[in-house]
Tab-separated table of C-alpha atoms and ligand atoms in Angstrom:
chain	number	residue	atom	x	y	z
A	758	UNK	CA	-2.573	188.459	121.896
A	759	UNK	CA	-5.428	186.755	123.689
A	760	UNK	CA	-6.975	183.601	123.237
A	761	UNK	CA	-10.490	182.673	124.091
A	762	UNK	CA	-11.589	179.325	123.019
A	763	UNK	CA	-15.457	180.237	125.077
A	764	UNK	CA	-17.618	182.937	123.353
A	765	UNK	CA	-19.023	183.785	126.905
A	766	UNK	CA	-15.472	185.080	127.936
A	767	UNK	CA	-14.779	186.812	124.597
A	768	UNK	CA	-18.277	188.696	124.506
A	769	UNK	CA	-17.234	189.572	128.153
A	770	UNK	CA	-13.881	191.048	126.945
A	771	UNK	CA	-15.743	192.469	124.051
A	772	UNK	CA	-17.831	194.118	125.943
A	773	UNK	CA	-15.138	196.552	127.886
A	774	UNK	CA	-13.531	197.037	124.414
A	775	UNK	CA	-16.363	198.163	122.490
A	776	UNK	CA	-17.165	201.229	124.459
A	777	UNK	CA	-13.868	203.163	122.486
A	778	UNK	CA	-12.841	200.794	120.103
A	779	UNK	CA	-13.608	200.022	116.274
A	780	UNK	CA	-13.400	196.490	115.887
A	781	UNK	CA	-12.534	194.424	112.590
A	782	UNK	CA	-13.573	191.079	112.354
A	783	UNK	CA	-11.746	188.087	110.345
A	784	UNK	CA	-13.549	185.245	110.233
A	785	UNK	CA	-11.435	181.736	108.922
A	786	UNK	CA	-11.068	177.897	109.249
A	787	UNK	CA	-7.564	178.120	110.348
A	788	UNK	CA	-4.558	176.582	108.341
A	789	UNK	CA	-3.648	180.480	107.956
A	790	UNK	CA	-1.611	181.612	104.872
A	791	UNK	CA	-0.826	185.333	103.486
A	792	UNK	CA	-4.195	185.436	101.947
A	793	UNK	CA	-5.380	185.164	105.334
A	794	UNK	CA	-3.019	187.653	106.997
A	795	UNK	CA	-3.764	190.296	104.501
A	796	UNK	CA	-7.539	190.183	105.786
A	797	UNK	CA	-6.171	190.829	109.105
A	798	UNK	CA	-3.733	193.551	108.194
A	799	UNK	CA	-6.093	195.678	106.009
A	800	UNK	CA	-8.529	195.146	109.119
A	801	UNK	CA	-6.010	196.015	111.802
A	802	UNK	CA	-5.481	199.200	109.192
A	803	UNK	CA	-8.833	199.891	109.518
A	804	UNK	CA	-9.714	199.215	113.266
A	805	UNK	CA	-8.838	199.409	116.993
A	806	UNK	CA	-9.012	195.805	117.970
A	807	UNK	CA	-9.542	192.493	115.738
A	808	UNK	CA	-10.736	189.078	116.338
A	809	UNK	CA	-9.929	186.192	114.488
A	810	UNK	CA	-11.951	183.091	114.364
A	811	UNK	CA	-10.584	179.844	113.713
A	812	UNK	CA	-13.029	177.456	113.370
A	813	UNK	CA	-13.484	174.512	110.986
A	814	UNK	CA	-17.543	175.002	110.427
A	815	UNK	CA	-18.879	171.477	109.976
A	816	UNK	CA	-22.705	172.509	108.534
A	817	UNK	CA	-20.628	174.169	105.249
A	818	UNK	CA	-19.242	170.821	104.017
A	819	UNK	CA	-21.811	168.551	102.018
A	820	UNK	CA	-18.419	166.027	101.677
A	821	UNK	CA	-17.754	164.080	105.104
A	822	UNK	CA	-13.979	163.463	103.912
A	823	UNK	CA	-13.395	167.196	103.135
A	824	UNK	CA	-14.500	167.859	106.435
A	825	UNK	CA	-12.014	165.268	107.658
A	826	UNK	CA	-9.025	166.015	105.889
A	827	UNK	CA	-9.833	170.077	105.939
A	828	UNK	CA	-6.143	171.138	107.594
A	829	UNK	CA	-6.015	171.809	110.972
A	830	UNK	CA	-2.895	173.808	112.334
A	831	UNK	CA	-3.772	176.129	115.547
A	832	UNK	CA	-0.471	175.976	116.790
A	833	UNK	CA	1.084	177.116	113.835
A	834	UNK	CA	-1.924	180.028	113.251
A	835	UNK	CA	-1.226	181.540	116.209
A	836	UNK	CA	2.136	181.897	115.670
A	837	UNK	CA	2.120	183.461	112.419
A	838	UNK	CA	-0.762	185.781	114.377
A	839	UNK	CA	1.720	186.786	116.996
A	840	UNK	CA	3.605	188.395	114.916
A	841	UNK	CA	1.336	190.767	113.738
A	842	UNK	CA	1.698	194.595	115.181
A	843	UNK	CA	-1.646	195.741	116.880
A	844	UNK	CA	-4.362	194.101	119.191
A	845	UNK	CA	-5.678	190.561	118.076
A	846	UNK	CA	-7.976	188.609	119.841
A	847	UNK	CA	-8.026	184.791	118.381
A	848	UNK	CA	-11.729	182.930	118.981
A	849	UNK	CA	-10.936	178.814	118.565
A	850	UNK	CA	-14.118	177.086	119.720
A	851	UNK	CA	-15.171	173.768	120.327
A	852	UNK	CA	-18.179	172.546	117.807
A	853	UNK	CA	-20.227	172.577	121.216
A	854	UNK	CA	-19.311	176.240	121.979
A	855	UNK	CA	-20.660	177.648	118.642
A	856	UNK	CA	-23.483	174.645	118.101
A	857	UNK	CA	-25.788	173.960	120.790
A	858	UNK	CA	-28.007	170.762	120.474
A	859	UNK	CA	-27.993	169.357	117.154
A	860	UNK	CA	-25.095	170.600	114.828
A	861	UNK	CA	-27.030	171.709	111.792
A	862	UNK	CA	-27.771	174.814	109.462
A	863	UNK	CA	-30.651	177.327	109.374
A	864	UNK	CA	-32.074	177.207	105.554
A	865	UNK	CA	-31.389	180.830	103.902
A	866	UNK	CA	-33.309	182.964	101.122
A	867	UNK	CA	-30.159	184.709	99.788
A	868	UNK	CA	-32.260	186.077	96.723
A	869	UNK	CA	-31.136	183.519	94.569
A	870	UNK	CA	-27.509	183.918	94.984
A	871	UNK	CA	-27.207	180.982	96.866
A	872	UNK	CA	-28.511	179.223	93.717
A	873	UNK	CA	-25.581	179.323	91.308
A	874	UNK	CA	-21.892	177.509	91.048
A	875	UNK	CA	-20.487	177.012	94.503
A	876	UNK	CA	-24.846	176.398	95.711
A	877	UNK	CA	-25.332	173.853	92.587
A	878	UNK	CA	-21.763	171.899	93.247
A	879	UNK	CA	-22.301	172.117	97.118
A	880	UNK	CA	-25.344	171.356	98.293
A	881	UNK	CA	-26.699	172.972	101.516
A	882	UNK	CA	-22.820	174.662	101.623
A	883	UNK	CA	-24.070	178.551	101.974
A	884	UNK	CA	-26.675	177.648	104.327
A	885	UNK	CA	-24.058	176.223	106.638
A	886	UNK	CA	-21.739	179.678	105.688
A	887	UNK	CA	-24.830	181.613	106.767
A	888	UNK	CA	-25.722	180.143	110.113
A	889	UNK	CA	-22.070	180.146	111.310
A	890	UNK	CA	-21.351	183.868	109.892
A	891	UNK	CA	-24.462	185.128	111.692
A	892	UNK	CA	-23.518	183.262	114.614
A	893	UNK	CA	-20.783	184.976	114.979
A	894	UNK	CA	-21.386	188.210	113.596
A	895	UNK	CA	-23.724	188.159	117.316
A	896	UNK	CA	-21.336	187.702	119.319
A	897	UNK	CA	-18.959	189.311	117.955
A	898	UNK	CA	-20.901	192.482	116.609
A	899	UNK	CA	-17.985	194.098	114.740
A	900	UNK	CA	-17.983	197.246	113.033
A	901	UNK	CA	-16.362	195.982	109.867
A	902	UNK	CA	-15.741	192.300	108.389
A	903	UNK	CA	-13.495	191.066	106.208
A	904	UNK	CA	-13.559	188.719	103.588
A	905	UNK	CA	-11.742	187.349	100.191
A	906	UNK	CA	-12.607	187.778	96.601
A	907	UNK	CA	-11.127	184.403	96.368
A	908	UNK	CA	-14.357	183.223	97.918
A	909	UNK	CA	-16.979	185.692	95.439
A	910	UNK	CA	-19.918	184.023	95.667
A	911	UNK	CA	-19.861	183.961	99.484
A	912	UNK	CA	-18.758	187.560	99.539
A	913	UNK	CA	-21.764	188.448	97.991
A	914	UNK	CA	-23.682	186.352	100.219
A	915	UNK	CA	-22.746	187.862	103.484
A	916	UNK	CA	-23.595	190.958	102.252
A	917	UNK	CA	-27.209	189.600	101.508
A	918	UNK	CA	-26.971	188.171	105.336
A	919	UNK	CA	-26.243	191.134	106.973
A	920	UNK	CA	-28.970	192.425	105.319
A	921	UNK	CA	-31.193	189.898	105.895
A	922	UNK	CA	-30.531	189.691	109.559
A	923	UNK	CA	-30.179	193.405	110.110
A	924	UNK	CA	-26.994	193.853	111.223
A	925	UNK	CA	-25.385	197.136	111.194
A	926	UNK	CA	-21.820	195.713	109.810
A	927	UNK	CA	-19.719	196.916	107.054
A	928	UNK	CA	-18.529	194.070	105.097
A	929	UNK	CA	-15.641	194.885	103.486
A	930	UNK	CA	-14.186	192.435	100.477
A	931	UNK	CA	-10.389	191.960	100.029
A	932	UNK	CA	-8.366	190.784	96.672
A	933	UNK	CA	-7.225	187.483	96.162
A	934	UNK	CA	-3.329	186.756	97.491
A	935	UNK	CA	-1.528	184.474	94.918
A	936	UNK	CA	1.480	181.893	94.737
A	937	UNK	CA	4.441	182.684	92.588
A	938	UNK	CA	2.782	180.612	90.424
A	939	UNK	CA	-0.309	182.235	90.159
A	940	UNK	CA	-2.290	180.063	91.737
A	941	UNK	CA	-4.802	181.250	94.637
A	942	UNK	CA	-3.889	181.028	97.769
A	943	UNK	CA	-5.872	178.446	100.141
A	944	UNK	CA	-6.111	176.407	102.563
A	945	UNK	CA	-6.394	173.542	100.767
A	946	UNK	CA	-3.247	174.188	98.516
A	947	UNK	CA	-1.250	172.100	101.760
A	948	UNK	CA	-2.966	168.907	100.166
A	949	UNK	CA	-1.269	168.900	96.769
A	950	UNK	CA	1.987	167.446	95.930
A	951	UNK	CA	4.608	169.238	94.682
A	952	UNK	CA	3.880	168.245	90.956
A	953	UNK	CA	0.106	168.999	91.508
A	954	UNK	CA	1.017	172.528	92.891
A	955	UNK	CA	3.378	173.121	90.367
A	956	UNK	CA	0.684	171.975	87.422
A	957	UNK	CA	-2.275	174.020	88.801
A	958	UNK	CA	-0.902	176.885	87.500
A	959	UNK	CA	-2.839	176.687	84.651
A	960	UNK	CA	-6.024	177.424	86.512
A	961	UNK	CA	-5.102	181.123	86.655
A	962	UNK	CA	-3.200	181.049	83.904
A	963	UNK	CA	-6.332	179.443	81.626
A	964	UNK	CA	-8.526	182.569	83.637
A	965	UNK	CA	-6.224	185.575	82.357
A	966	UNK	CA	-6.743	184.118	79.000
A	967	UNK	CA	-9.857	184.599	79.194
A	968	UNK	CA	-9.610	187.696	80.715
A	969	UNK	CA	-7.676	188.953	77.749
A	970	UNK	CA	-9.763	187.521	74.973
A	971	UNK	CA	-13.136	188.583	76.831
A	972	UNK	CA	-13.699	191.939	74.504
A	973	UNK	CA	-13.104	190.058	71.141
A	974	UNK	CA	-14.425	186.177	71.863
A	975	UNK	CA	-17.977	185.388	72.439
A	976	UNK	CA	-18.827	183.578	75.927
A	977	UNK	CA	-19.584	180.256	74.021
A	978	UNK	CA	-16.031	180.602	72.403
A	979	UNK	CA	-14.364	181.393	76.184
A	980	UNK	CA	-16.016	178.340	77.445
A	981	UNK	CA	-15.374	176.019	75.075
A	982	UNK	CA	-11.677	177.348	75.220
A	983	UNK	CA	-11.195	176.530	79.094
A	984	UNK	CA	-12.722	173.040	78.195
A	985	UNK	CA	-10.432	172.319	75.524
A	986	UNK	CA	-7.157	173.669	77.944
A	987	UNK	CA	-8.525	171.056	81.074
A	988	UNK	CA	-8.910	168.515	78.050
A	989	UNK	CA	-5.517	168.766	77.658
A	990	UNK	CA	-4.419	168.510	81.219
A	991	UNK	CA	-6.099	164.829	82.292
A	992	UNK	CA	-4.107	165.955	86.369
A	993	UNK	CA	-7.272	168.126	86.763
A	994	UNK	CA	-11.231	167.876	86.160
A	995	UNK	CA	-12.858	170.770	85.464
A	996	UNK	CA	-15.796	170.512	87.499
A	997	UNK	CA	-17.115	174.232	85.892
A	998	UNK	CA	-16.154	176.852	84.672
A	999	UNK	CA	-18.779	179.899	84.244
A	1000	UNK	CA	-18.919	183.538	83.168
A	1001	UNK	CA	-21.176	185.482	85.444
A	1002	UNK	CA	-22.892	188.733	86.044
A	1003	UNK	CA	-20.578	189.954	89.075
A	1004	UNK	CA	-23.957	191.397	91.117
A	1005	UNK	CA	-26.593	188.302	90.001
A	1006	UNK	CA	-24.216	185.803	89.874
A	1007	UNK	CA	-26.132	184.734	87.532
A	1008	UNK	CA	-24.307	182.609	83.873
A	1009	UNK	CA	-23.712	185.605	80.733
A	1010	UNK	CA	-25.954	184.655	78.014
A	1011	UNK	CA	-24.523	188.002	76.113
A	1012	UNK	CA	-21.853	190.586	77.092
A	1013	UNK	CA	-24.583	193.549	78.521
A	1014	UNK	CA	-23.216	196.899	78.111
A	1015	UNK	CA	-22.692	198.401	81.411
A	1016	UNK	CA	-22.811	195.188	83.619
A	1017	UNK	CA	-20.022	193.423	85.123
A	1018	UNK	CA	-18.974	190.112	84.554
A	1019	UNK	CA	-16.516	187.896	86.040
A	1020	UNK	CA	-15.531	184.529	85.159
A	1021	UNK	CA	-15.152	181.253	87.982
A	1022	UNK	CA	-13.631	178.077	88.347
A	1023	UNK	CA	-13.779	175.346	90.158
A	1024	UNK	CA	-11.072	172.080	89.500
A	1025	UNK	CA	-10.452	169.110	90.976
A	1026	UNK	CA	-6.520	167.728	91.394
A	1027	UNK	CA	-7.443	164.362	92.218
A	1028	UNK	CA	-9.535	164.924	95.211
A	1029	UNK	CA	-8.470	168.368	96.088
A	1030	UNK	CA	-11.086	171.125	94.746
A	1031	UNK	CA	-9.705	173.987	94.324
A	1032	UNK	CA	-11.757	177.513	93.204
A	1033	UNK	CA	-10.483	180.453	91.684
A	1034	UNK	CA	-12.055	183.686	89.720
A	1035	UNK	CA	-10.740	187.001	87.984
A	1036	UNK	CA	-13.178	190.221	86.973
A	1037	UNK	CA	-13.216	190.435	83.465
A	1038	UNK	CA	-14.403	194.079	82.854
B	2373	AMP	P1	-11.280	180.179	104.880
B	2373	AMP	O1	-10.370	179.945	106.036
B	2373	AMP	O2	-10.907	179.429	103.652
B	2373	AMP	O3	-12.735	180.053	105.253
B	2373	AMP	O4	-11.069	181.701	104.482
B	2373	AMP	C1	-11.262	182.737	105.416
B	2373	AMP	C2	-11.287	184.046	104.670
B	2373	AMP	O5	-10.048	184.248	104.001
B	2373	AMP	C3	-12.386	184.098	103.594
B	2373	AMP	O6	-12.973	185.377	103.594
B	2373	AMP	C4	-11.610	183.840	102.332
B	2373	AMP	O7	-12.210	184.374	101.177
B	2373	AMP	C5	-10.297	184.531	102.633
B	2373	AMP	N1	-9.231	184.000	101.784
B	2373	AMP	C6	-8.907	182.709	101.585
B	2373	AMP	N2	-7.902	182.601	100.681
B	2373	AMP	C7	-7.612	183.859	100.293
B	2373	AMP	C8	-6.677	184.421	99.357
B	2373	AMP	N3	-5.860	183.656	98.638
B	2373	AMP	N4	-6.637	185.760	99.228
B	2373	AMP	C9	-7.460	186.558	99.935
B	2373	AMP	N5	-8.365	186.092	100.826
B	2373	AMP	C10	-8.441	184.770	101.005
C-alpha cells in the first residue's frame, strides 16, 4: 500500500496507472470504521486500483469545536487499510496541499438540495463538501466513487456536482453499516461514553418504527411520535427529525403514490450530533 501525503506525486502515480486500470475512489475524514471499509471493499470489487483520502475538510464544519475534536487516527487507518487484499493507494494531505491561499469554500447551486436538513442545521456545510469533493475528484479523476447512505443528503449532492462540473464519474452509493445496537456507524460514535452509546439505540430503533407504521399513520402522526419518544429520553435532543421525498429532499406534505420517501434524523448526545436515516417505501 502506498502513501502519498502530496497530490503532485499521487497524480504522477496516477497517471502510469490509469492507462489499464479502473480506479475506485473512497473519499473520508479518517477515524476509519467498517462502514468505511465496506466503501473500500465494494470499490476494490469493482475496480483495479483505489485511493483513499483521509482528510479532515475544514470549509464543511460551520462549528469550530467539531472541527477540533473531529477524531483523528492515521496511524490506526492505515493499519486497518493494510489489511485489505488488492491495490490501495492512501492520499493524507496537509490543509496547504488541498487549499491554496485562503482556506475557504466555492458557493454551490445544487438545485435546491443543498437547501434542506443537513443545509438548514449546517450552514455553508455542502458548500465546503462540494469544493473539497471536486477538488479531488480532479486530481484524482476516478472512474467510480463511493459513498454512504448514512450521509443521503450529500449522496445526492455529489451526484448534482458531478453533474454540475462535468465530470465523467460514476458515483456509486453504499448502505449504511450498523452497531450491534443498531446504531449507525460513524466517526463520531468514538466520542460517546459507554452509557451514551448504549442509549442511542433508540435513534434507529425510533426510525424502524416509523418505518413500520409509515403505510397506516399519517406524516403528522410519525412526527409527532419521534417527538414524543426523544421527550422521553432527556440524554438526547432531537435537533429534527423529517420525512422526505428521497429525489427532492424536499419535507412530505402527503404520502404521493409512486414517489419515494425516506425519513432523517439528526440528535444530539450532549454535544455529539449524530445523523441517521432509513427508506420508508
Ligand atoms: P466521513 O469520513 O464521515 O466523511 O465518511 C466517508 C464516507 O463513508 C462517506 O461517504 C460516508 O457516507 C461513508 N460512511 C460513513 N459512515 C458510514 C456507515 N456507517 N455505513 C456506510 N458508509 C458510511
Amino acid at each position: 500500500m502506498v502513501i502519498h501525503t502530496q497530490k503532485k506525486l499521487l497524480v504522477q502515480a496516477l497517471s502510469s496507472a490509469k492507462k489499464n486500470d479502473k480506479i475506485g475512489f473512497v473519499p473520508t475524514m479518517g477515524a476509519l470504521h467498517k462502514g468505511h471499509i465496506s466503501l473500500v471493499k465494494k470499490a476494490l470489487e469493482e475496480n483495479d486500483l483505489v485511493v483513499v483520502s483521509i482528510f479532515v475538510n475544514p470549509t464543511q464544519f460551520n462549528n469550530s469545536a467539531d472541527l477540533q475534536k473531529y477524531p483523528r487516527t492515521p496511524e490506526d487507518d492505515i493499519s486497518l487499510l493494510k489489511n485489505l487484499n488488492g491495490k490501495v493507494m492512501v492520499y493524507l494531505p496537509e490543509i496547504s496541499d488541498l487549499y491554496e491561499g485562503s482556506v475557504s469554500a466555492k458557493n454551490y447551486n445544487f438545485g435546491g438540495l443543498e437547501n434542506e436538513m443537513e443545509g438548514k442545521h449546517r450552514k455553508g456545510h455542502f458548500d465546503g463538501v462540494g469544493t473539497i469533493v471536486n477538488k479531488l475528484f480532479r486530481i484524482v479523476k476516478p472512474d467510480a466513487a463511493y459513498f454512504g447512505e448514512k450521509d443521503f443528503q450529500q449522496l445526492q449532492i455529489v451526484k448534482k456536482l458531478a453533474t454540475i462540473e462535468k465530470l465523467p464519474i460514476r458515483i456509486v452509493g453504499c448502505p449504511i453499516l450498523r452497531e450491534n445496537n443498531g446504531l449507525a456507524m460513524s466517526s463520531r460514535n468514538k466520542r460517546l461514553s459507554a452509557k451514551q452509546f448504549e442509549e442511542s439505540a433508540i435513534i434507529y430503533k425510533t426510525l424502524k418504527e416509523v418505518r413500520e407504521k409509515f403505510n397506516t399513520a399519517s406524516i403528522a402522526g410519525l412526527n409527532a411520535l419521534v417527538a414524543e419518544r426523544f421527550l422521553q429520553n432527556p440524554n438526547f435532543k432531537l435537533e429534527y427529525f423529517e420525512i422526505a421525498n428521497e429525489k427532492t429532499l424536499k419535507t412530505a406534505k402527503r404520502k404521493n403514490k409512486g414517489s419515494k420517501f425516506r425519513a432523517f434524523i439528526a440528535v444530539f448526545a450532549d454535544e455529539v450530533r449524530l445523523i441517521d436515516n432509513i427508506p420508508l417505501n
